[in-house]
């Protein structure tokens, strides 16, 4: 079973470098102020790109969760079908046992009545009639057994198909879990970068106020 999922691509960008001399030579100079303003502009661009990428990652995580819910729902349906399949097989087995007992009973009765025929000539015709009837019963029971065997084969084939579906669903869930972990790790990385650049932004805002 293949789950269709919409994954958004991350934006490609370069980190804008900061250039700020820690020397006191730039303090209270027009050149230092211009440089700080340039750095702040670059920082804002970096923060915006990281925030955009974080939104992309969050959207992908939402899509992954939807896919997992869908796959889990399909898995539950397959498990229910497999359970029903097992019930059907158990019913067939019970019927097989009951019919087999009937067959064995008829066979034993035939043997008993054949012995009686040797001693009771007057009853021979009736006993032979009973024998023919019971043999017809056996044929009927054997026909039912054949039908049950065919039904059993159908249930077994369905069981194999459902088992394969379970395996396919489990494989898909494993794949989705691994991909989810990758995206969560990306989100963690972007959260760290955003925090770092916002700290840098705050520091430059303070420097800007010193130059103004």
PDB file of C-alpha atoms in Angstrom:
ATOM      1  CA  UNK A   1       0.000   0.000   0.000  1.00  0.00           C
ATOM      2  CA  UNK A   2       1.452   3.327  -1.047  1.00  0.00           C
ATOM      3  CA  UNK A   3       0.585   6.486   0.896  1.00  0.00           C
ATOM      4  CA  UNK A   4       0.586   9.718  -1.102  1.00  0.00           C
ATOM      5  CA  UNK A   5       2.065  12.566   0.905  1.00  0.00           C
ATOM      6  CA  UNK A   6       2.830  16.176   0.018  1.00  0.00           C
ATOM      7  CA  UNK A   7       6.327  17.132   1.174  1.00  0.00           C
ATOM      8  CA  UNK A   8       7.416  20.762   0.845  1.00  0.00           C
ATOM      9  CA  UNK A   9      10.966  21.618  -0.167  1.00  0.00           C
ATOM     10  CA  UNK A  10      13.203  23.784   2.010  1.00  0.00           C
ATOM     11  CA  UNK A  11      14.425  27.113   0.763  1.00  0.00           C
ATOM     12  CA  UNK A  12      18.067  27.239  -0.379  1.00  0.00           C
ATOM     13  CA  UNK A  13      19.996  30.206   0.936  1.00  0.00           C
ATOM     14  CA  UNK A  14      23.393  31.329   2.046  1.00  0.00           C
ATOM     15  CA  UNK A  15      24.131  32.629   5.506  1.00  0.00           C
ATOM     16  CA  UNK A  16      25.013  36.292   5.275  1.00  0.00           C
ATOM     17  CA  UNK A  17      28.261  36.929   7.080  1.00  0.00           C
ATOM     18  CA  UNK A  18      28.562  39.649   9.673  1.00  0.00           C
ATOM     19  CA  UNK A  19      31.379  42.117   9.564  1.00  0.00           C
ATOM     20  CA  UNK A  20      31.893  44.127  12.694  1.00  0.00           C
ATOM     21  CA  UNK A  21      35.203  45.130  14.158  1.00  0.00           C
ATOM     22  CA  UNK A  22      35.373  44.949  17.924  1.00  0.00           C
ATOM     23  CA  UNK A  23      37.950  47.717  17.866  1.00  0.00           C
ATOM     24  CA  UNK A  24      37.018  51.036  19.438  1.00  0.00           C
ATOM     25  CA  UNK A  25      38.137  52.724  16.194  1.00  0.00           C
ATOM     26  CA  UNK A  26      34.611  52.419  14.749  1.00  0.00           C
ATOM     27  CA  UNK A  27      32.802  53.626  17.816  1.00  0.00           C
ATOM     28  CA  UNK A  28      30.779  56.839  17.310  1.00  0.00           C
ATOM     29  CA  UNK A  29      31.763  56.969  13.619  1.00  0.00           C
ATOM     30  CA  UNK A  30      29.529  57.092  10.602  1.00  0.00           C
ATOM     31  CA  UNK A  31      31.323  54.121   9.074  1.00  0.00           C
ATOM     32  CA  UNK A  32      30.646  51.937  12.144  1.00  0.00           C
ATOM     33  CA  UNK A  33      26.965  52.868  12.147  1.00  0.00           C
ATOM     34  CA  UNK A  34      26.606  52.007   8.466  1.00  0.00           C
ATOM     35  CA  UNK A  35      28.287  48.649   9.042  1.00  0.00           C
ATOM     36  CA  UNK A  36      25.985  47.843  11.976  1.00  0.00           C
ATOM     37  CA  UNK A  37      22.897  48.735   9.936  1.00  0.00           C
ATOM     38  CA  UNK A  38      24.144  46.516   7.121  1.00  0.00           C
ATOM     39  CA  UNK A  39      24.694  43.672   9.590  1.00  0.00           C
ATOM     40  CA  UNK A  40      21.217  44.123  11.036  1.00  0.00           C
ATOM     41  CA  UNK A  41      19.710  43.938   7.551  1.00  0.00           C
ATOM     42  CA  UNK A  42      21.623  40.733   6.860  1.00  0.00           C
ATOM     43  CA  UNK A  43      20.585  39.287  10.215  1.00  0.00           C
ATOM     44  CA  UNK A  44      16.925  40.006   9.495  1.00  0.00           C
ATOM     45  CA  UNK A  45      17.242  38.246   6.134  1.00  0.00           C
ATOM     46  CA  UNK A  46      18.780  35.200   7.834  1.00  0.00           C
ATOM     47  CA  UNK A  47      16.052  35.105  10.487  1.00  0.00           C
ATOM     48  CA  UNK A  48      13.321  35.361   7.858  1.00  0.00           C
ATOM     49  CA  UNK A  49      14.808  32.490   5.823  1.00  0.00           C
ATOM     50  CA  UNK A  50      15.154  30.274   8.900  1.00  0.00           C
ATOM     51  CA  UNK A  51      11.596  31.055   9.956  1.00  0.00           C
ATOM     52  CA  UNK A  52      10.314  30.256   6.434  1.00  0.00           C
ATOM     53  CA  UNK A  53      12.195  26.954   6.485  1.00  0.00           C
ATOM     54  CA  UNK A  54      10.858  26.170   9.942  1.00  0.00           C
ATOM     55  CA  UNK A  55       7.296  26.704   8.659  1.00  0.00           C
ATOM     56  CA  UNK A  56       8.090  24.319   5.783  1.00  0.00           C
ATOM     57  CA  UNK A  57       9.346  21.689   8.233  1.00  0.00           C
ATOM     58  CA  UNK A  58       6.255  22.115  10.421  1.00  0.00           C
ATOM     59  CA  UNK A  59       4.008  21.657   7.350  1.00  0.00           C
ATOM     60  CA  UNK A  60       5.892  18.503   6.431  1.00  0.00           C
ATOM     61  CA  UNK A  61       5.463  17.143   9.962  1.00  0.00           C
ATOM     62  CA  UNK A  62       1.706  17.748   9.702  1.00  0.00           C
ATOM     63  CA  UNK A  63       1.595  15.852   6.381  1.00  0.00           C
ATOM     64  CA  UNK A  64       3.575  12.990   7.900  1.00  0.00           C
ATOM     65  CA  UNK A  65       1.149  12.771  10.832  1.00  0.00           C
ATOM     66  CA  UNK A  66      -1.801  12.625   8.416  1.00  0.00           C
ATOM     67  CA  UNK A  67      -0.086   9.834   6.466  1.00  0.00           C
ATOM     68  CA  UNK A  68       0.616   7.891   9.671  1.00  0.00           C
ATOM     69  CA  UNK A  69      -3.030   8.190  10.740  1.00  0.00           C
ATOM     70  CA  UNK A  70      -4.146   6.977   7.316  1.00  0.00           C
ATOM     71  CA  UNK A  71      -1.781   3.992   7.369  1.00  0.00           C
ATOM     72  CA  UNK A  72      -2.813   3.088  10.933  1.00  0.00           C
ATOM     73  CA  UNK A  73      -6.472   3.187   9.895  1.00  0.00           C
ATOM     74  CA  UNK A  74      -5.729   0.859   6.968  1.00  0.00           C
ATOM     75  CA  UNK A  75      -3.775  -1.429   9.276  1.00  0.00           C
ATOM     76  CA  UNK A  76      -6.745  -1.655  11.670  1.00  0.00           C
ATOM     77  CA  UNK A  77      -9.035  -2.570   8.764  1.00  0.00           C
ATOM     78  CA  UNK A  78      -6.662  -5.310   7.622  1.00  0.00           C
ATOM     79  CA  UNK A  79      -6.324  -6.650  11.182  1.00  0.00           C
ATOM     80  CA  UNK A  80     -10.114  -6.783  11.472  1.00  0.00           C
ATOM     81  CA  UNK A  81     -10.345  -8.657   8.166  1.00  0.00           C
ATOM     82  CA  UNK A  82      -7.653 -11.054   9.347  1.00  0.00           C
ATOM     83  CA  UNK A  83      -9.636 -11.662  12.545  1.00  0.00           C
ATOM     84  CA  UNK A  84     -12.773 -12.393  10.538  1.00  0.00           C
ATOM     85  CA  UNK A  85     -10.736 -14.701   8.332  1.00  0.00           C
ATOM     86  CA  UNK A  86      -9.614 -16.664  11.392  1.00  0.00           C
ATOM     87  CA  UNK A  87     -13.206 -17.003  12.582  1.00  0.00           C
ATOM     88  CA  UNK A  88     -14.173 -18.376   9.187  1.00  0.00           C
ATOM     89  CA  UNK A  89     -11.353 -20.914   9.262  1.00  0.00           C
ATOM     90  CA  UNK A  90     -12.337 -22.045  12.744  1.00  0.00           C
ATOM     91  CA  UNK A  91     -15.928 -22.507  11.604  1.00  0.00           C
ATOM     92  CA  UNK A  92     -14.801 -24.615   8.637  1.00  0.00           C
ATOM     93  CA  UNK A  93     -12.587 -26.763  10.877  1.00  0.00           C
ATOM     94  CA  UNK A  94     -15.492 -27.374  13.260  1.00  0.00           C
ATOM     95  CA  UNK A  95     -17.751 -28.393  10.402  1.00  0.00           C
ATOM     96  CA  UNK A  96     -15.054 -30.699   9.040  1.00  0.00           C
ATOM     97  CA  UNK A  97     -14.780 -32.418  12.405  1.00  0.00           C
ATOM     98  CA  UNK A  98     -18.539 -32.854  12.712  1.00  0.00           C
ATOM     99  CA  UNK A  99     -18.902 -34.276   9.220  1.00  0.00           C
ATOM    100  CA  UNK A 100     -15.919 -36.557   9.697  1.00  0.00           C
ATOM    101  CA  UNK A 101     -17.619 -37.929  12.812  1.00  0.00           C
ATOM    102  CA  UNK A 102     -20.763 -38.527  10.794  1.00  0.00           C
ATOM    103  CA  UNK A 103     -18.784 -40.381   8.149  1.00  0.00           C
ATOM    104  CA  UNK A 104     -17.034 -42.518  10.731  1.00  0.00           C
ATOM    105  CA  UNK A 105     -20.364 -43.251  12.380  1.00  0.00           C
ATOM    106  CA  UNK A 106     -21.901 -44.336   9.103  1.00  0.00           C
ATOM    107  CA  UNK A 107     -18.939 -46.592   8.314  1.00  0.00           C
ATOM    108  CA  UNK A 108     -19.173 -48.288  11.708  1.00  0.00           C
ATOM    109  CA  UNK A 109     -22.896 -48.766  11.304  1.00  0.00           C
ATOM    110  CA  UNK A 110     -22.346 -50.413   7.920  1.00  0.00           C
ATOM    111  CA  UNK A 111     -19.935 -52.887   9.474  1.00  0.00           C
ATOM    112  CA  UNK A 112     -22.379 -53.728  12.265  1.00  0.00           C
ATOM    113  CA  UNK A 113     -25.267 -54.227   9.885  1.00  0.00           C
ATOM    114  CA  UNK A 114     -23.198 -56.408   7.545  1.00  0.00           C
ATOM    115  CA  UNK A 115     -22.559 -58.778  10.449  1.00  0.00           C
ATOM    116  CA  UNK A 116     -26.245 -58.854  11.271  1.00  0.00           C
ATOM    117  CA  UNK A 117     -27.049 -59.756   7.661  1.00  0.00           C
ATOM    118  CA  UNK A 118     -25.124 -63.016   7.970  1.00  0.00           C
ATOM    119  CA  UNK A 119     -27.305 -64.163  10.855  1.00  0.00           C
ATOM    120  CA  UNK A 120     -30.600 -62.579   9.910  1.00  0.00           C
ATOM    121  CA  UNK A 121     -31.539 -63.549   6.400  1.00  0.00           C
ATOM    122  CA  UNK A 122     -35.028 -62.207   6.846  1.00  0.00           C
ATOM    123  CA  UNK A 123     -33.654 -58.818   7.450  1.00  0.00           C
ATOM    124  CA  UNK A 124     -31.029 -58.934   4.718  1.00  0.00           C
ATOM    125  CA  UNK A 125     -33.018 -56.878   2.231  1.00  0.00           C
ATOM    126  CA  UNK A 126     -33.702 -54.150   4.736  1.00  0.00           C
ATOM    127  CA  UNK A 127     -30.136 -54.092   5.889  1.00  0.00           C
ATOM    128  CA  UNK A 128     -28.889 -53.848   2.296  1.00  0.00           C
ATOM    129  CA  UNK A 129     -31.299 -50.983   1.742  1.00  0.00           C
ATOM    130  CA  UNK A 130     -29.935 -49.271   4.834  1.00  0.00           C
ATOM    131  CA  UNK A 131     -26.435 -49.870   3.598  1.00  0.00           C
ATOM    132  CA  UNK A 132     -27.143 -48.255   0.230  1.00  0.00           C
ATOM    133  CA  UNK A 133     -28.755 -45.277   1.956  1.00  0.00           C
ATOM    134  CA  UNK A 134     -25.844 -44.823   4.286  1.00  0.00           C
ATOM    135  CA  UNK A 135     -23.419 -45.060   1.396  1.00  0.00           C
ATOM    136  CA  UNK A 136     -25.392 -42.348  -0.332  1.00  0.00           C
ATOM    137  CA  UNK A 137     -25.108 -40.344   2.851  1.00  0.00           C
ATOM    138  CA  UNK A 138     -21.347 -40.817   2.793  1.00  0.00           C
ATOM    139  CA  UNK A 139     -21.208 -39.618  -0.811  1.00  0.00           C
ATOM    140  CA  UNK A 140     -23.252 -36.579   0.170  1.00  0.00           C
ATOM    141  CA  UNK A 141     -21.035 -35.917   3.159  1.00  0.00           C
ATOM    142  CA  UNK A 142     -17.897 -36.315   1.057  1.00  0.00           C
ATOM    143  CA  UNK A 143     -19.304 -33.858  -1.440  1.00  0.00           C
ATOM    144  CA  UNK A 144     -19.859 -31.417   1.397  1.00  0.00           C
ATOM    145  CA  UNK A 145     -16.311 -32.068   2.574  1.00  0.00           C
ATOM    146  CA  UNK A 146     -15.023 -31.237  -0.907  1.00  0.00           C
ATOM    147  CA  UNK A 147     -16.959 -27.987  -0.890  1.00  0.00           C
ATOM    148  CA  UNK A 148     -15.614 -27.157   2.545  1.00  0.00           C
ATOM    149  CA  UNK A 149     -12.072 -27.910   1.359  1.00  0.00           C
ATOM    150  CA  UNK A 150     -12.527 -25.489  -1.536  1.00  0.00           C
ATOM    151  CA  UNK A 151     -13.901 -22.846   0.828  1.00  0.00           C
ATOM    152  CA  UNK A 152     -11.008 -23.486   3.180  1.00  0.00           C
ATOM    153  CA  UNK A 153      -8.539 -22.889   0.340  1.00  0.00           C
ATOM    154  CA  UNK A 154     -10.266 -19.592  -0.413  1.00  0.00           C
ATOM    155  CA  UNK A 155      -9.993 -18.537   3.246  1.00  0.00           C
ATOM    156  CA  UNK A 156      -6.333 -19.563   3.356  1.00  0.00           C
ATOM    157  CA  UNK A 157      -5.560 -17.574   0.213  1.00  0.00           C
ATOM    158  CA  UNK A 158      -7.313 -14.566   1.687  1.00  0.00           C
ATOM    159  CA  UNK A 159      -5.340 -15.028   4.895  1.00  0.00           C
ATOM    160  CA  UNK A 160      -2.057 -14.949   2.945  1.00  0.00           C
ATOM    161  CA  UNK A 161      -3.135 -11.804   1.117  1.00  0.00           C
ATOM    162  CA  UNK A 162      -4.133 -10.073   4.358  1.00  0.00           C
ATOM    163  CA  UNK A 163      -0.869 -11.095   6.005  1.00  0.00           C
ATOM    164  CA  UNK A 164       1.079  -9.564   3.128  1.00  0.00           C
ATOM    165  CA  UNK A 165      -0.942  -6.364   3.491  1.00  0.00           C
ATOM    166  CA  UNK A 166      -0.087  -6.230   7.202  1.00  0.00           C
ATOM    167  CA  UNK A 167       3.600  -6.595   6.363  1.00  0.00           C
ATOM    168  CA  UNK A 168       3.331  -3.877   3.711  1.00  0.00           C
ATOM    169  CA  UNK A 169       1.587  -1.534   6.157  1.00  0.00           C
ATOM    170  CA  UNK A 170       4.206  -2.167   8.850  1.00  0.00           C
ATOM    171  CA  UNK A 171       6.990  -1.424   6.352  1.00  0.00           C
ATOM    172  CA  UNK A 172       5.299   1.829   5.323  1.00  0.00           C
ATOM    173  CA  UNK A 173       4.886   2.875   8.974  1.00  0.00           C
ATOM    174  CA  UNK A 174       8.566   2.210   9.601  1.00  0.00           C
ATOM    175  CA  UNK A 175       9.498   4.322   6.593  1.00  0.00           C
ATOM    176  CA  UNK A 176       7.278   7.183   7.737  1.00  0.00           C
ATOM    177  CA  UNK A 177       8.677   7.073  11.280  1.00  0.00           C
ATOM    178  CA  UNK A 178      12.237   7.381   9.974  1.00  0.00           C
ATOM    179  CA  UNK A 179      11.298  10.289   7.736  1.00  0.00           C
ATOM    180  CA  UNK A 180       9.477  11.986  10.609  1.00  0.00           C
ATOM    181  CA  UNK A 181      12.617  11.750  12.742  1.00  0.00           C
ATOM    182  CA  UNK A 182      14.665  13.386   9.980  1.00  0.00           C
ATOM    183  CA  UNK A 183      12.271  16.320   9.758  1.00  0.00           C
ATOM    184  CA  UNK A 184      12.105  16.728  13.525  1.00  0.00           C
ATOM    185  CA  UNK A 185      15.889  16.908  13.633  1.00  0.00           C
ATOM    186  CA  UNK A 186      15.828  19.591  10.918  1.00  0.00           C
ATOM    187  CA  UNK A 187      13.274  21.583  12.922  1.00  0.00           C
ATOM    188  CA  UNK A 188      15.458  21.370  16.022  1.00  0.00           C
ATOM    189  CA  UNK A 189      18.404  22.679  14.009  1.00  0.00           C
ATOM    190  CA  UNK A 190      16.439  25.578  12.605  1.00  0.00           C
ATOM    191  CA  UNK A 191      15.067  26.476  16.024  1.00  0.00           C
ATOM    192  CA  UNK A 192      18.647  26.712  17.296  1.00  0.00           C
ATOM    193  CA  UNK A 193      19.746  28.888  14.391  1.00  0.00           C
ATOM    194  CA  UNK A 194      16.804  31.233  14.815  1.00  0.00           C
ATOM    195  CA  UNK A 195      17.572  31.621  18.507  1.00  0.00           C
ATOM    196  CA  UNK A 196      21.246  32.309  17.759  1.00  0.00           C
ATOM    197  CA  UNK A 197      20.474  34.916  15.113  1.00  0.00           C
ATOM    198  CA  UNK A 198      17.883  36.620  17.276  1.00  0.00           C
ATOM    199  CA  UNK A 199      20.499  36.923  20.021  1.00  0.00           C
ATOM    200  CA  UNK A 200      22.817  38.449  17.452  1.00  0.00           C
ATOM    201  CA  UNK A 201      20.045  40.792  16.380  1.00  0.00           C
ATOM    202  CA  UNK A 202      19.534  41.936  19.961  1.00  0.00           C
ATOM    203  CA  UNK A 203      23.259  42.554  20.396  1.00  0.00           C
ATOM    204  CA  UNK A 204      23.447  44.652  17.244  1.00  0.00           C
ATOM    205  CA  UNK A 205      20.373  46.635  18.193  1.00  0.00           C
ATOM    206  CA  UNK A 206      22.193  47.618  21.403  1.00  0.00           C
ATOM    207  CA  UNK A 207      25.313  48.559  19.410  1.00  0.00           C
ATOM    208  CA  UNK A 208      23.190  50.607  17.069  1.00  0.00           C
ATOM    209  CA  UNK A 209      21.760  52.583  19.958  1.00  0.00           C
ATOM    210  CA  UNK A 210      25.329  53.321  21.147  1.00  0.00           C
ATOM    211  CA  UNK A 211      26.232  54.809  17.750  1.00  0.00           C
ATOM    212  CA  UNK A 212      23.109  56.918  17.484  1.00  0.00           C
TER     213      UNK A 212
END
